[in-house]
Short mmCIF file of C-alpha atoms in Angstrom, two decimals:
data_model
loop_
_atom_site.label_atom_id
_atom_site.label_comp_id
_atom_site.label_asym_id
_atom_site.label_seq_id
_atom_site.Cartn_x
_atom_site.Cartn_y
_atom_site.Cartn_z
CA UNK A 22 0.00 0.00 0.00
CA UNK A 23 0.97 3.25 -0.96
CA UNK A 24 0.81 6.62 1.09
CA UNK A 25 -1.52 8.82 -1.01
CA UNK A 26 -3.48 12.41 -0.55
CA UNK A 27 -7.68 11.85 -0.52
CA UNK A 28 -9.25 14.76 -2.29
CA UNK A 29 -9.31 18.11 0.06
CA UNK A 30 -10.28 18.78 3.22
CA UNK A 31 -11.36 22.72 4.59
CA UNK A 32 -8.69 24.90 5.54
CA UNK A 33 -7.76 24.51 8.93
CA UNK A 34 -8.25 27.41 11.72
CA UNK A 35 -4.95 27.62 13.90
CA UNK A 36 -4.83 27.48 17.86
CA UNK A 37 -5.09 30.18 19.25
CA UNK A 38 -1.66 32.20 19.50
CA UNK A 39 -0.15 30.76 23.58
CA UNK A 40 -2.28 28.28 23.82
CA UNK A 41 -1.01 24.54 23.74
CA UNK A 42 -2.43 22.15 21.21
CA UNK A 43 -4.16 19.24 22.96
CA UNK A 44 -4.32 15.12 21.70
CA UNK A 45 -6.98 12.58 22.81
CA UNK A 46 -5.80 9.13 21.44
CA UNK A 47 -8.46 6.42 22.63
CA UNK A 48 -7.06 2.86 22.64
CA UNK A 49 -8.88 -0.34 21.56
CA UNK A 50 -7.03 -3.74 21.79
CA UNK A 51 -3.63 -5.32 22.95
CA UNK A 52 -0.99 -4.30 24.68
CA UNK A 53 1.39 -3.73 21.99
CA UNK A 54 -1.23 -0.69 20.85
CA UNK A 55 -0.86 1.03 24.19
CA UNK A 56 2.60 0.95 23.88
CA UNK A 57 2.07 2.55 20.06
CA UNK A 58 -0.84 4.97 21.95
CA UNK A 59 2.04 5.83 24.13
CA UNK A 60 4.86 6.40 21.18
CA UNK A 61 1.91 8.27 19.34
CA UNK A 62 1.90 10.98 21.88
CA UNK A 63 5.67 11.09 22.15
CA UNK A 64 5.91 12.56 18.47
CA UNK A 65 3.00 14.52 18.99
CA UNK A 66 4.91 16.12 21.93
CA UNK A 67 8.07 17.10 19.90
CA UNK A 68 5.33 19.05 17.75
CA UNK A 69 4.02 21.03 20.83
CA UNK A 70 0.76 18.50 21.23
CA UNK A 71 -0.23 17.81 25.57
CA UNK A 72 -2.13 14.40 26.30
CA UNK A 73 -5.52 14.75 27.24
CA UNK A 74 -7.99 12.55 28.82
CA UNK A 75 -10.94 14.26 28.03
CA UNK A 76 -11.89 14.36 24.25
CA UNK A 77 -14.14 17.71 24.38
CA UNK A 78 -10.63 19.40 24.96
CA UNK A 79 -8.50 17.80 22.61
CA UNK A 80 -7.59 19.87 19.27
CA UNK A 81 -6.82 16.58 18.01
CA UNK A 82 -8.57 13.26 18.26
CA UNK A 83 -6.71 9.55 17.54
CA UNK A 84 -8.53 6.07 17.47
CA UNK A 85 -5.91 3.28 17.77
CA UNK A 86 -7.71 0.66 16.36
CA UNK A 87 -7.84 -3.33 16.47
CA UNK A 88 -9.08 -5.42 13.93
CA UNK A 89 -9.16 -8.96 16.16
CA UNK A 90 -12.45 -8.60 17.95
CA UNK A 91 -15.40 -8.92 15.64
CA UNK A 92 -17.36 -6.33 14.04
CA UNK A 93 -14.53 -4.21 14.93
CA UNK A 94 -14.44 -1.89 12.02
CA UNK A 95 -18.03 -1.32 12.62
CA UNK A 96 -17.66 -0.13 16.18
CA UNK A 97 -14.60 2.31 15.36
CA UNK A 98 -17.32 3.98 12.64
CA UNK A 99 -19.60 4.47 15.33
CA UNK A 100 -17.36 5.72 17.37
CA UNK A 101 -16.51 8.74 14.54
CA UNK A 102 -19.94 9.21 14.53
CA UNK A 103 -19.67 10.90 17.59
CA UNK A 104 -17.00 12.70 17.20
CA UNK A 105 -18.09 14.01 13.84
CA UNK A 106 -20.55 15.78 15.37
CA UNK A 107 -18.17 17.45 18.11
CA UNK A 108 -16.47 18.69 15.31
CA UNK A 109 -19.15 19.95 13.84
CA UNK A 110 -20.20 22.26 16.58
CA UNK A 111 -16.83 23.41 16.75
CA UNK A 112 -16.83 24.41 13.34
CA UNK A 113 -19.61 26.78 14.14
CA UNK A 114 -16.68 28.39 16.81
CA UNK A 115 -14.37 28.91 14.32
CA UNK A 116 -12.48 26.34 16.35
CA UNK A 117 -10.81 23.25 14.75
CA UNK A 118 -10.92 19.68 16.07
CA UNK A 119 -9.01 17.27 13.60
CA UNK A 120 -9.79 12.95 13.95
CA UNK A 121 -7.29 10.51 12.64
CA UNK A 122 -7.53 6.82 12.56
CA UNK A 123 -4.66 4.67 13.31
CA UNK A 124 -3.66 1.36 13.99
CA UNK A 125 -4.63 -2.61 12.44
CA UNK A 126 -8.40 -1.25 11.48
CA UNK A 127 -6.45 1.69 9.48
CA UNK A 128 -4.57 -0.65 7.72
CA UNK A 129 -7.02 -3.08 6.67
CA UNK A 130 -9.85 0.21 5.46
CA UNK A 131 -7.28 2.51 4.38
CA UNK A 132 -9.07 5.00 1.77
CA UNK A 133 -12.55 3.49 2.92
CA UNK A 134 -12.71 4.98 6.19
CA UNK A 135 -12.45 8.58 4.48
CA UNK A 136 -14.61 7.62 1.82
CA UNK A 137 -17.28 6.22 4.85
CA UNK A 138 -16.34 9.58 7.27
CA UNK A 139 -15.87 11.81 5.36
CA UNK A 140 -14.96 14.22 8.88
CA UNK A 141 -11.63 11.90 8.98
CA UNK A 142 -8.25 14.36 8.77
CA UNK A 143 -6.24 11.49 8.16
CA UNK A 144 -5.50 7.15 8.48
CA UNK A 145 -1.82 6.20 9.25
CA UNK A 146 -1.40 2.58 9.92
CA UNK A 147 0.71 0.96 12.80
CA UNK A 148 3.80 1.05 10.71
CA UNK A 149 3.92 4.13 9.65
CA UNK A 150 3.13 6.77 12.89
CA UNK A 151 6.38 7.79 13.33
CA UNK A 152 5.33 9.94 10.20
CA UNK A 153 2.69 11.70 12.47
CA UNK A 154 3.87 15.28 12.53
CA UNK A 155 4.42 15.44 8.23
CA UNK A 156 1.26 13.69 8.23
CA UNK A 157 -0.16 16.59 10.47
CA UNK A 158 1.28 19.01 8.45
CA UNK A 159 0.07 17.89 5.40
CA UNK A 160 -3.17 17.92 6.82
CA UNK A 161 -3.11 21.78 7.87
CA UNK A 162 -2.02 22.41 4.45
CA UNK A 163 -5.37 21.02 3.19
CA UNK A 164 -5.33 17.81 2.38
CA UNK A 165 -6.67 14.41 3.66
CA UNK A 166 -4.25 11.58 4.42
CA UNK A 167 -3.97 8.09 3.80
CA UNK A 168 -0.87 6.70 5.12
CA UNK A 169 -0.69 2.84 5.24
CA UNK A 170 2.29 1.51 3.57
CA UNK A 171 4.50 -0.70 5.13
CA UNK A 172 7.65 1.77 5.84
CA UNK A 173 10.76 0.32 4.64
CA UNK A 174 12.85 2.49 7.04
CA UNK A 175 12.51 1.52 10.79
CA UNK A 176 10.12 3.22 12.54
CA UNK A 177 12.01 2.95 15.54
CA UNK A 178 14.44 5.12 15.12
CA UNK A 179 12.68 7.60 13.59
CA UNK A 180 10.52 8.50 16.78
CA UNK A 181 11.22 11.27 18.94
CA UNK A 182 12.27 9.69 22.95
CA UNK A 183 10.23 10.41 25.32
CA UNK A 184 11.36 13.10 28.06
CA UNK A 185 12.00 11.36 31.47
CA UNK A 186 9.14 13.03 32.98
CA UNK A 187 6.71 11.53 30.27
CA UNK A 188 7.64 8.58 31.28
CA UNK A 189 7.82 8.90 35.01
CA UNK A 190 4.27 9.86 34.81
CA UNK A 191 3.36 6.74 33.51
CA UNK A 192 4.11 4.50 36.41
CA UNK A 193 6.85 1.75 37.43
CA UNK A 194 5.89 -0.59 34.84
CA UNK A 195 5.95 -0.34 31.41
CA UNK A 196 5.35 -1.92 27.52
CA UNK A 197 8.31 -2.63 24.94
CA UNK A 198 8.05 -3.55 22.10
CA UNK A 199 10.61 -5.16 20.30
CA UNK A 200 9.04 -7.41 17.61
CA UNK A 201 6.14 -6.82 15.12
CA UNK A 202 4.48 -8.33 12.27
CA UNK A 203 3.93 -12.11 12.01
CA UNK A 204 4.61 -15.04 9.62
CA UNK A 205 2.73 -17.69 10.94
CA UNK A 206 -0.72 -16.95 8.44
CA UNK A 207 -2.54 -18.82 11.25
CA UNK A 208 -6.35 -19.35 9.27
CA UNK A 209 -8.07 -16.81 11.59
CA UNK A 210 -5.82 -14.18 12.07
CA UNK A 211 -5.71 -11.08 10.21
CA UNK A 212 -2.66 -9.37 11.69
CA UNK A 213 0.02 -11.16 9.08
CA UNK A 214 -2.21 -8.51 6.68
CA UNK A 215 -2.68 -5.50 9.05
CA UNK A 216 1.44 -5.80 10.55
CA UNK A 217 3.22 -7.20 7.65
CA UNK A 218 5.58 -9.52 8.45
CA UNK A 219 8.31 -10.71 11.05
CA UNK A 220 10.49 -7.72 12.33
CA UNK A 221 13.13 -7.63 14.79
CA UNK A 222 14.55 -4.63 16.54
CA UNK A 223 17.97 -4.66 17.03
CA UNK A 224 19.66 -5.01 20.66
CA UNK A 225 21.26 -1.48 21.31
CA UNK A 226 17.77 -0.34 20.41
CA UNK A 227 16.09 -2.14 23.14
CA UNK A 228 18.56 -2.05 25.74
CA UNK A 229 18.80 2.06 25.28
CA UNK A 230 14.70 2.33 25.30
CA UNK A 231 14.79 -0.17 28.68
CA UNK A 232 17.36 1.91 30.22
CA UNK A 233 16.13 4.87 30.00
CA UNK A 234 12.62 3.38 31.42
CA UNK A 235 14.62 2.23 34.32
CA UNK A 236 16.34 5.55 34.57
CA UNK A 237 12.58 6.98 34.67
CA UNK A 238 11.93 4.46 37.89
CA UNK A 239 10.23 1.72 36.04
CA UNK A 240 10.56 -1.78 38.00
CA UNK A 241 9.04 -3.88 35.68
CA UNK A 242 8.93 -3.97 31.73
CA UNK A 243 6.79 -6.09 29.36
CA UNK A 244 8.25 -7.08 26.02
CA UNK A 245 5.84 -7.30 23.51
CA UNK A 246 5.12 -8.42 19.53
CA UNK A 247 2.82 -10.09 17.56
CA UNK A 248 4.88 -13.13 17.78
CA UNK A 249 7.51 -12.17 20.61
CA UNK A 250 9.48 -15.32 21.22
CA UNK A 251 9.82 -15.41 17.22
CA UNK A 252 12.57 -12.12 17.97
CA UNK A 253 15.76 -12.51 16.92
CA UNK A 254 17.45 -9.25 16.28
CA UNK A 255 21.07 -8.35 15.90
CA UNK A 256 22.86 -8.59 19.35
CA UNK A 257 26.04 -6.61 20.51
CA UNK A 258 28.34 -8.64 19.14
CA UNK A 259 26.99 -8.38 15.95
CA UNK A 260 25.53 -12.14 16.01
CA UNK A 261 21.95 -13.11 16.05
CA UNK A 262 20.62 -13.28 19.18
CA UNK A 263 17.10 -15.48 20.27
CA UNK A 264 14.46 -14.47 23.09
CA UNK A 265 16.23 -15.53 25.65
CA UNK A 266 19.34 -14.67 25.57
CA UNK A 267 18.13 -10.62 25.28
CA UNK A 268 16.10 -11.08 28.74
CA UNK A 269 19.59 -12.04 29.90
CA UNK A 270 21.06 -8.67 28.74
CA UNK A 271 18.09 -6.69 30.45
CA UNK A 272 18.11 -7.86 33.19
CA UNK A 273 21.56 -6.76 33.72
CA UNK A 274 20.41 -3.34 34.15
CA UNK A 275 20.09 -1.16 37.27
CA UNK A 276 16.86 -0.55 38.69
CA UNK A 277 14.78 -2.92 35.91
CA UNK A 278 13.75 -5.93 38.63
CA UNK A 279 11.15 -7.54 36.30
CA UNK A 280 10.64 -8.65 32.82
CA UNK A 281 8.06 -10.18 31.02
CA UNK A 282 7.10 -11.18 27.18
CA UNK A 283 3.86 -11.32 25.34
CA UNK A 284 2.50 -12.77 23.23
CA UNK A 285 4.08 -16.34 22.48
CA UNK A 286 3.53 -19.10 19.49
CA UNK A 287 4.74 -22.56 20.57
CA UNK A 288 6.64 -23.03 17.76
CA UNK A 289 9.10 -20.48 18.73
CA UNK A 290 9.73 -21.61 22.64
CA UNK A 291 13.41 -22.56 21.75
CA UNK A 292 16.00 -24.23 24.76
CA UNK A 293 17.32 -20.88 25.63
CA UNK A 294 14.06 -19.34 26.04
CA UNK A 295 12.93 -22.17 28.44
CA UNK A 296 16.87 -21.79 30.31
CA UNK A 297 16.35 -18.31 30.84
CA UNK A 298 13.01 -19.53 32.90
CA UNK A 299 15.05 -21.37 34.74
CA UNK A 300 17.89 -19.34 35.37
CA UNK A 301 16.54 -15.58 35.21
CA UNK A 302 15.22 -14.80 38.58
CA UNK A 303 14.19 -11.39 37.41
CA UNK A 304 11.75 -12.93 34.54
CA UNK A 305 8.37 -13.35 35.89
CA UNK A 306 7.16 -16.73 36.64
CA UNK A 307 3.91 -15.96 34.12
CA UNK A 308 3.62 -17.34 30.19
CA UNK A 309 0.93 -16.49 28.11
CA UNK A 310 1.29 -19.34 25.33
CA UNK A 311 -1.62 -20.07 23.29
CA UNK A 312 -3.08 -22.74 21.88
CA UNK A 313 -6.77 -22.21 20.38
CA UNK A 314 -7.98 -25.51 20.38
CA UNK A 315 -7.28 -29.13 21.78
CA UNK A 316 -7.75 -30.84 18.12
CA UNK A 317 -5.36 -31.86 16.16
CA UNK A 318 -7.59 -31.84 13.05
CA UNK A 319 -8.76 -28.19 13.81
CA UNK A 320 -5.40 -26.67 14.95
CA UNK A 321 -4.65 -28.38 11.19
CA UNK A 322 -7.16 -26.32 9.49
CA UNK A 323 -5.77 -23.03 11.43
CA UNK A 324 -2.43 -23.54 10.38
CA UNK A 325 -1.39 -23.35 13.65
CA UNK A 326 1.93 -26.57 12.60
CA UNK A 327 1.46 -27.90 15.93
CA UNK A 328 0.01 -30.97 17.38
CA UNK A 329 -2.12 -30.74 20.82
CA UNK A 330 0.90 -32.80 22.11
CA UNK A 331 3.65 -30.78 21.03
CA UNK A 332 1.75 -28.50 23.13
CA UNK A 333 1.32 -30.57 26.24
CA UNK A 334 4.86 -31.75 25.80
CA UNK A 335 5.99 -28.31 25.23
CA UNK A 336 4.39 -27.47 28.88
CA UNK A 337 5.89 -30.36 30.46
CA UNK A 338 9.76 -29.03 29.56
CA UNK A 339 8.83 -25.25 30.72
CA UNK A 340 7.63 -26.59 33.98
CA UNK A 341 10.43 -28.98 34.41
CA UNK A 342 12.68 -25.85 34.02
CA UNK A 343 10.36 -23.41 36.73
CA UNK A 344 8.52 -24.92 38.73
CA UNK A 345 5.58 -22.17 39.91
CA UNK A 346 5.20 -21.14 36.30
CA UNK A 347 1.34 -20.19 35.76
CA UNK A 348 0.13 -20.45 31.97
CA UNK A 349 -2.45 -18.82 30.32
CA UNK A 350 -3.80 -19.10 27.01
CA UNK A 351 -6.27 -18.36 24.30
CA UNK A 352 -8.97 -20.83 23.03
CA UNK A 353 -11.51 -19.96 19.85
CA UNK A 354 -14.67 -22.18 19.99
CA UNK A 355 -16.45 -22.90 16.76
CA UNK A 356 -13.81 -22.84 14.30
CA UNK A 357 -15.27 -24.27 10.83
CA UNK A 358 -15.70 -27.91 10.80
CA UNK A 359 -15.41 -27.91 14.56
CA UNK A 360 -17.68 -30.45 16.09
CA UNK A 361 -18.54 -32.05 19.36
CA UNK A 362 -15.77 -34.64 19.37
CA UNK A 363 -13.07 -31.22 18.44
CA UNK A 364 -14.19 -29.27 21.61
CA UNK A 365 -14.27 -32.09 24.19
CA UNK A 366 -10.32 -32.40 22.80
CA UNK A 367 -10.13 -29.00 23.89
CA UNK A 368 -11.96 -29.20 26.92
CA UNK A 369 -9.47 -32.18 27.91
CA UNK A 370 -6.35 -30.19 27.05
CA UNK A 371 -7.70 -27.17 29.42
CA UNK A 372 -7.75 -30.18 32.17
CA UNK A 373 -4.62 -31.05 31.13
CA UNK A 374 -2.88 -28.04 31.45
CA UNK A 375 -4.88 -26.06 34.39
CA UNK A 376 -4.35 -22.50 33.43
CA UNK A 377 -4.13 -19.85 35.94
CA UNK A 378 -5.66 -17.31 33.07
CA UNK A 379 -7.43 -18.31 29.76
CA UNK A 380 -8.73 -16.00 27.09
CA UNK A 381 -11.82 -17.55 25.60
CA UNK A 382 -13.34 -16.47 21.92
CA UNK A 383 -16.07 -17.32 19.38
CA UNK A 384 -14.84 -17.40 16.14
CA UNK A 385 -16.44 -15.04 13.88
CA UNK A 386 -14.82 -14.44 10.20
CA UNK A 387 -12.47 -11.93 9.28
CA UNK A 388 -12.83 -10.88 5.50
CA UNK A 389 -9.65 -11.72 3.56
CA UNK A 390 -8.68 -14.47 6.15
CA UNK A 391 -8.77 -18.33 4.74
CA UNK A 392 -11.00 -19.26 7.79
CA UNK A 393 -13.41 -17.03 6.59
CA UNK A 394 -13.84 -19.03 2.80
CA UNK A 395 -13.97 -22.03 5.04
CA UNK A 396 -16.86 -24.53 4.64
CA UNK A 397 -18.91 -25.96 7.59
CA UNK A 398 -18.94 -22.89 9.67
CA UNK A 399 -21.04 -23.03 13.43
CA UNK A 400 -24.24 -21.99 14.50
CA UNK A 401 -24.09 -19.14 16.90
CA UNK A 402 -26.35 -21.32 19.26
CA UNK A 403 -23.94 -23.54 19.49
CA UNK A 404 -21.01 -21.42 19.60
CA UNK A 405 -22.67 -19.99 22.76
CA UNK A 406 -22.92 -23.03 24.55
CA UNK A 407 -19.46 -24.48 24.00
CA UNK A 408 -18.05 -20.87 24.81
CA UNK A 409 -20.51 -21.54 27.82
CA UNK A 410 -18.63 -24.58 28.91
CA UNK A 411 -15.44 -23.61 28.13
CA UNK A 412 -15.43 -20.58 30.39
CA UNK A 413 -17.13 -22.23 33.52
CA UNK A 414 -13.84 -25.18 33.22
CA UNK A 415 -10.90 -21.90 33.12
CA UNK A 416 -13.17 -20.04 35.38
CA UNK A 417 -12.77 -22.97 37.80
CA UNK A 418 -8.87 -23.26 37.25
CA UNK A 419 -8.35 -19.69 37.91
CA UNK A 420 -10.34 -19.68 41.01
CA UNK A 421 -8.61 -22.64 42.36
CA UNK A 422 -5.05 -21.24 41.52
CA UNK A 423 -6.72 -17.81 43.08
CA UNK A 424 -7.44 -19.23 46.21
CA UNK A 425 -4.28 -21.49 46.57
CA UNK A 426 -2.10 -18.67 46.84
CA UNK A 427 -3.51 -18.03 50.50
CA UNK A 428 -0.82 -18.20 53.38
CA UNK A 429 1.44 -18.11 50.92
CA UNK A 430 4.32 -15.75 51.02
CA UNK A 431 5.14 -13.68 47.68
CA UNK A 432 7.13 -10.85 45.92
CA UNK A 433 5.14 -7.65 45.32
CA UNK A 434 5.88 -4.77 43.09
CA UNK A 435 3.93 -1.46 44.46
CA UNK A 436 2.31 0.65 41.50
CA UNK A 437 -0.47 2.90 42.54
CA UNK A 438 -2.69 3.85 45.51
CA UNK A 439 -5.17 1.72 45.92
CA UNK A 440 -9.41 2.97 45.33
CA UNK A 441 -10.11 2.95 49.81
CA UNK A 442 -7.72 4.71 51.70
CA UNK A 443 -5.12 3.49 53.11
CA UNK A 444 -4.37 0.99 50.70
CA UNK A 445 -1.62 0.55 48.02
CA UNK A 446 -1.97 -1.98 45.17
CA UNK A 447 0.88 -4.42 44.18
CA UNK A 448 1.51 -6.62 41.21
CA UNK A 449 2.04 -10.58 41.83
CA UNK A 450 4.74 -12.53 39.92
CA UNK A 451 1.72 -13.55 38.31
CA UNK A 452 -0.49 -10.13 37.40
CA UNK A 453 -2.64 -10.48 40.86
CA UNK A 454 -3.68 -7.06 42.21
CA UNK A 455 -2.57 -7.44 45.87
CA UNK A 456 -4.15 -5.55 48.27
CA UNK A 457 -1.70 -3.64 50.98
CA UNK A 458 -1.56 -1.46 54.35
CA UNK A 459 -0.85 2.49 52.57
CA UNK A 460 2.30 1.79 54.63
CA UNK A 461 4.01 -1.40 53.59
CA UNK A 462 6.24 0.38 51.23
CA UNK A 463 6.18 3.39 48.81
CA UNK A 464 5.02 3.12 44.90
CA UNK A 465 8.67 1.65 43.16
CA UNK A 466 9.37 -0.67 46.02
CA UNK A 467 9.40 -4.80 45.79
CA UNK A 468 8.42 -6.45 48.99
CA UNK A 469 7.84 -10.25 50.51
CA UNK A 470 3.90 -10.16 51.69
CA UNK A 471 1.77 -12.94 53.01
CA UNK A 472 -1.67 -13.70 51.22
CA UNK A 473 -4.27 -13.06 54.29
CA UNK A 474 -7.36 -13.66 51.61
CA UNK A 475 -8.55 -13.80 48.25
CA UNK A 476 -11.09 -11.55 46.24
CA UNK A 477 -12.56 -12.22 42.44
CA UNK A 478 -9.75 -11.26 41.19
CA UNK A 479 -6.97 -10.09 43.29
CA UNK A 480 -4.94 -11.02 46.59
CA UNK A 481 -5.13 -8.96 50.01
CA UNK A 482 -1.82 -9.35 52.13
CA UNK A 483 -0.01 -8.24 55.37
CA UNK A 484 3.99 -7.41 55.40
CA UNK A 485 5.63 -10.74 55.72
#
């Protein structure tokens, strides 16, 4: 896709002269979009653009879109719907609000979302927003913006850093992304089309963007891509280096305590991903690795190139090398061709495993996707009730791994006040909110606490 000007937009009123030019960007989907939310705002700031959190004040108003969840296009037009009409009564002001669209449902709509809304400034796709402030500028100067081409230069480098006070602001922990794109053309999946393929930032990169989030006072980073553990980027030495052996080189820095990586393919958990599990006390004792279904014959039809006991075996070896290691995963019910005989397989790896988190889906179609073309697609009604099922057995296995934690004593990482005062809210070696005394320890700090009781979702402790 090429980067192209859409017909003409209105001439643009300015801000008025002192006054500072204000960016809402709303977020929809994963992680690895609030880190590009996050790296949005960092160019916008080099331009003279403050983050906002209320959208009647911004002068300039981002979607960051996802295109997994169904119907998603169809939610992001409703949501310009809206704002259309905010920037319509602004127009009678003399006042000008401009809306871009970024992100995977950019890239997949391109032109149509202009063409749809026609109130839309500009569309700039997830590989391309380091181009924000041209893109901006061509916009003042008239024009309306399509921007979704897959940028041969890296993006990377040409974004603006983020002042230490930015970031500070932000908390102690933080997203990092060091992979995109994916290769894997799983059946279902549209990001292969929406993030292009397999790319690898390179070591000095990373290390330099974790560093200076530890120099901010962030404790705990998350490394994230579309396919993380598929990262192999060039390492200091000039060599190839894997997964692993870059949480190694992390972890080596001062002040960074914890790492983590999302999101995982089992085909790409290599030996020195597993060692560093074993041997890296600073990476967190938490694996997302999904699997989407229990059948061989349907993880065949999503292209996933594993078997349901390369998977199982796969989780026997990462246990083996950590022994409290939680899992979570992902499951999609109702695949084509799915039938009864399919999900129980699924239902019997979920026993098999016993996942302290599981992420649970329908399928629904994505246009473009081979899944989509497939014959012998499921009833909703029965869709429902397998999701049903599904969700009460992982519901079950995180309540039970919920409720063995109590008496239990554990690392905590402080990160905010908590909502009652007098409390502070830590962060498990496995993503629990744990419930403190205000006075345990200060927002930064990593202490031992022991589990008193459980709620839903989170842990309530005392100072060990």
């Amino acid at each position: 896709m090429e980067s192209h000007d859409i017909g003409t937009a209105p001439e643009h009123q300015p801000v008025p002269a002192g006054a500072a030019k204000k960016v809402f960007v709303k977020t929809y989907g994963c992680q690895m979009n609030v880190y590009d939310s996050q790296r949005m705002t960092d160019a916008l700031a080099a331009e003279g653009y403050v983050a906002t959190d209320a959208v009647e004040d911004a002068d300039l108003v981002l979607l960051n879109t996802c295109h997994i969840r169904e119907k998603a296009a169809e939610k992001v037009y409703s949501e310009l719907g809206r704002i259309r009409d905010m920037k319509a009564e602004r127009a009678e002001t003399g006042r000008e609000l401009l809306i871009g669209v970024a992100g995977c449902v950019a890239q997949a709509e391109g032109a149509e979302i202009i063409r749809r809304a026609p109130a839309v400034d500009l569309v700039i796709g997830p590989q391309t927003y380091h181009r924000l402030p041209d893109v901006l500028a061509r916009v003042r100067g008239g024009q309306k913006i399509v921007e979704t081409d897959y940028a041969i230069e890296d993006k990377f480098e040409h974004l603006p850093q983020p002042k230490r006070a930015e970031v500070a602001k932000r908390g102690v922990t933080a997203f990092l992304t060091v992979q995109e794109g994916c290769d894997k053309f799983c059946t279902f999946c549209v990001v292969p089309y929406t993030r292009g393929s397999e790319v690898s930032r390179p070591v000095a990169q990373i290390v330099a963007e974790a560093e200076r989030l530890a120099e901010a006072g962030v404790r705990e980073v998350t490394l994230l891509g579309q396919n993380v553990n598929a990262w192999h980027g060039e390492g200091e030495n000039g060599g190839e280096w894997g997964l692993g052996r870059l949480l190694l080189r992390l972890a080596k820095i001062p002040g960074l305590a914890r790492l983590r990586y999302t999101t995982s393919h089992p085909r790409d958990m290599d030996d020195e991903l597993i060692a560093a599990h074993r041997d890296l006390p600073a990476l967190m004792p938490y694996l997302h690795l999904p699997v989407q279904s229990g059948s061989d014959r349907i993880l065949k039809a999503m292209n996933r190139r594993h078997t349901a006991r390369d998977y199982l075996t796969l989780i026997d070896r990462i246990r083996a090398a950590r022994g409290d290691i939680a899992m979570s995963g992902d499951f999609i019910v109702g695949f084509p061709g799915e039938t009864d005989a399919d999900f129980e397989a699924t239902l019997k790896l979920v026993r098999n495993v016993s996942y302290a988190s599981a992420f649970t889906f329908k399928y629904s179609p994505r246009p473009g996707t081979p899944g989509a073309e497939m014959d012998g697609h499921v009833s909703e009604a029965v869709k429902d009730e397998r999701l049903q099922r599904l969700q009460a057995l992982v519901n079950e296995q995180q309540q039970g791994f919920i409720a063995g934690m109590v008496g239990r004593t554990i690392s905590t990482l402080i990160e905010k006040p908590g909502r009652r005062p007098g409390q502070k809210v830590g962060r498990s070696p496995w993503l629990q909110p744990v419930i403190v005394d205000d006075k345990a320890g200060g927002i930064g700090d990593i202490i031992d606490v022991r589990i008193t009781k459980t709620g839903p979702n989170s842990l309530f402790a005392e100072l060990a």
